[in-house]
Amino acid sequence: MAKPIYVLSGPNLNLLGTREPEIYGRQTLEDIRVLCEVRAAALGHTIEFRQSNHEGVLIDWIQEARTEACGLVINPAGYGHTSVAILDALKMLAVPVIECHLSNPAAREAFRRETYVSLAATGLVSGFGGKSYELAVEAAAHLASVK
Ligand code: DQA
């Protein structure tokens, strides 16, 4: 059985749908999970889709992905702008890492313009709402198959 693509979401993304919908849209994280699953299946992949509000939990999952995933999509949410520890964990991955954001942080407040995650990411998809996740899954599937 091929390894899944891990799709990890950070803090406050469990409240998608009601959280600042003018910025993040009205899709829930469950809606996005279904879209990612369908897209991955069409490409011959499976996903492991998880969300946590806790930095250490996200780090445990990133470490797990070292051996259990064929690629990693991560929306680190606010931790992208603050967490050296998440960057350090991502740097240990040999599989492709796709950073993903619903909004386009580069077009928002100055403190969102840089993310630590970008330093370890193979590529970045941002600004397309829930579609960013689907595109990121597609990118991870592509990179996993050309590897
Ligand atoms: C986000 C952008 C971050 O700046 C913010 O802290 C989030 C969501 C996005 O998906 O657009 O929580 O990662």
PDB file of C-alpha atoms in Angstrom, residues 11-12 19-20 23-24 77-82 99 101 103-116 118 124 126:
ATOM      1  CA  PRO A  11      -4.431  26.565  14.946  1.00  0.00           C
ATOM      2  CA  ASN A  12      -7.890  28.066  14.453  1.00  0.00           C
ATOM      3  CA  ARG A  19     -13.804  32.295  11.224  1.00  0.00           C
ATOM      4  CA  GLU A  20     -13.428  35.633   9.381  1.00  0.00           C
ATOM      5  CA  ILE A  23     -10.826  36.366   4.464  1.00  0.00           C
ATOM      6  CA  TYR A  24     -10.958  32.564   4.721  1.00  0.00           C
ATOM      7  CA  ALA A  77      -1.700  29.046  10.176  1.00  0.00           C
ATOM      8  CA  GLY A  78      -0.299  31.503  12.737  1.00  0.00           C
ATOM      9  CA  TYR A  79       2.569  29.142  13.644  1.00  0.00           C
ATOM     10  CA  GLY A  80       4.037  29.671  10.190  1.00  0.00           C
ATOM     11  CA  HIS A  81       5.009  33.166  11.251  1.00  0.00           C
ATOM     12  CA  THR A  82       6.403  32.211  14.661  1.00  0.00           C
ATOM     13  CA  GLU A  99       3.102  25.084   2.263  1.00  0.00           C
ATOM     14  CA  HIS A 101      -2.593  29.102   2.862  1.00  0.00           C
ATOM     15  CA  SER A 103      -5.482  33.691   2.026  1.00  0.00           C
ATOM     16  CA  ASN A 104      -2.465  35.350   0.452  1.00  0.00           C
ATOM     17  CA  PRO A 105      -0.405  36.301   3.519  1.00  0.00           C
ATOM     18  CA  ALA A 106       2.031  38.284   1.351  1.00  0.00           C
ATOM     19  CA  ALA A 107      -0.783  40.758   0.609  1.00  0.00           C
ATOM     20  CA  ARG A 108      -1.811  41.198   4.261  1.00  0.00           C
ATOM     21  CA  GLU A 109      -0.246  42.666   7.416  1.00  0.00           C
ATOM     22  CA  ALA A 110       3.564  42.970   7.446  1.00  0.00           C
ATOM     23  CA  PHE A 111       3.939  40.273  10.140  1.00  0.00           C
ATOM     24  CA  ARG A 112       2.304  37.721   7.818  1.00  0.00           C
ATOM     25  CA  ARG A 113       4.616  38.390   4.893  1.00  0.00           C
ATOM     26  CA  GLU A 114       7.233  35.907   6.011  1.00  0.00           C
ATOM     27  CA  THR A 115       6.829  32.359   7.216  1.00  0.00           C
ATOM     28  CA  TYR A 116       9.481  30.102   8.689  1.00  0.00           C
ATOM     29  CA  SER A 118       8.768  28.621   3.526  1.00  0.00           C
ATOM     30  CA  LEU A 124       3.874  27.308  -1.762  1.00  0.00           C
ATOM     31  CA  SER A 126      -1.714  30.571  -1.278  1.00  0.00           C
TER      32      SER A 126
END
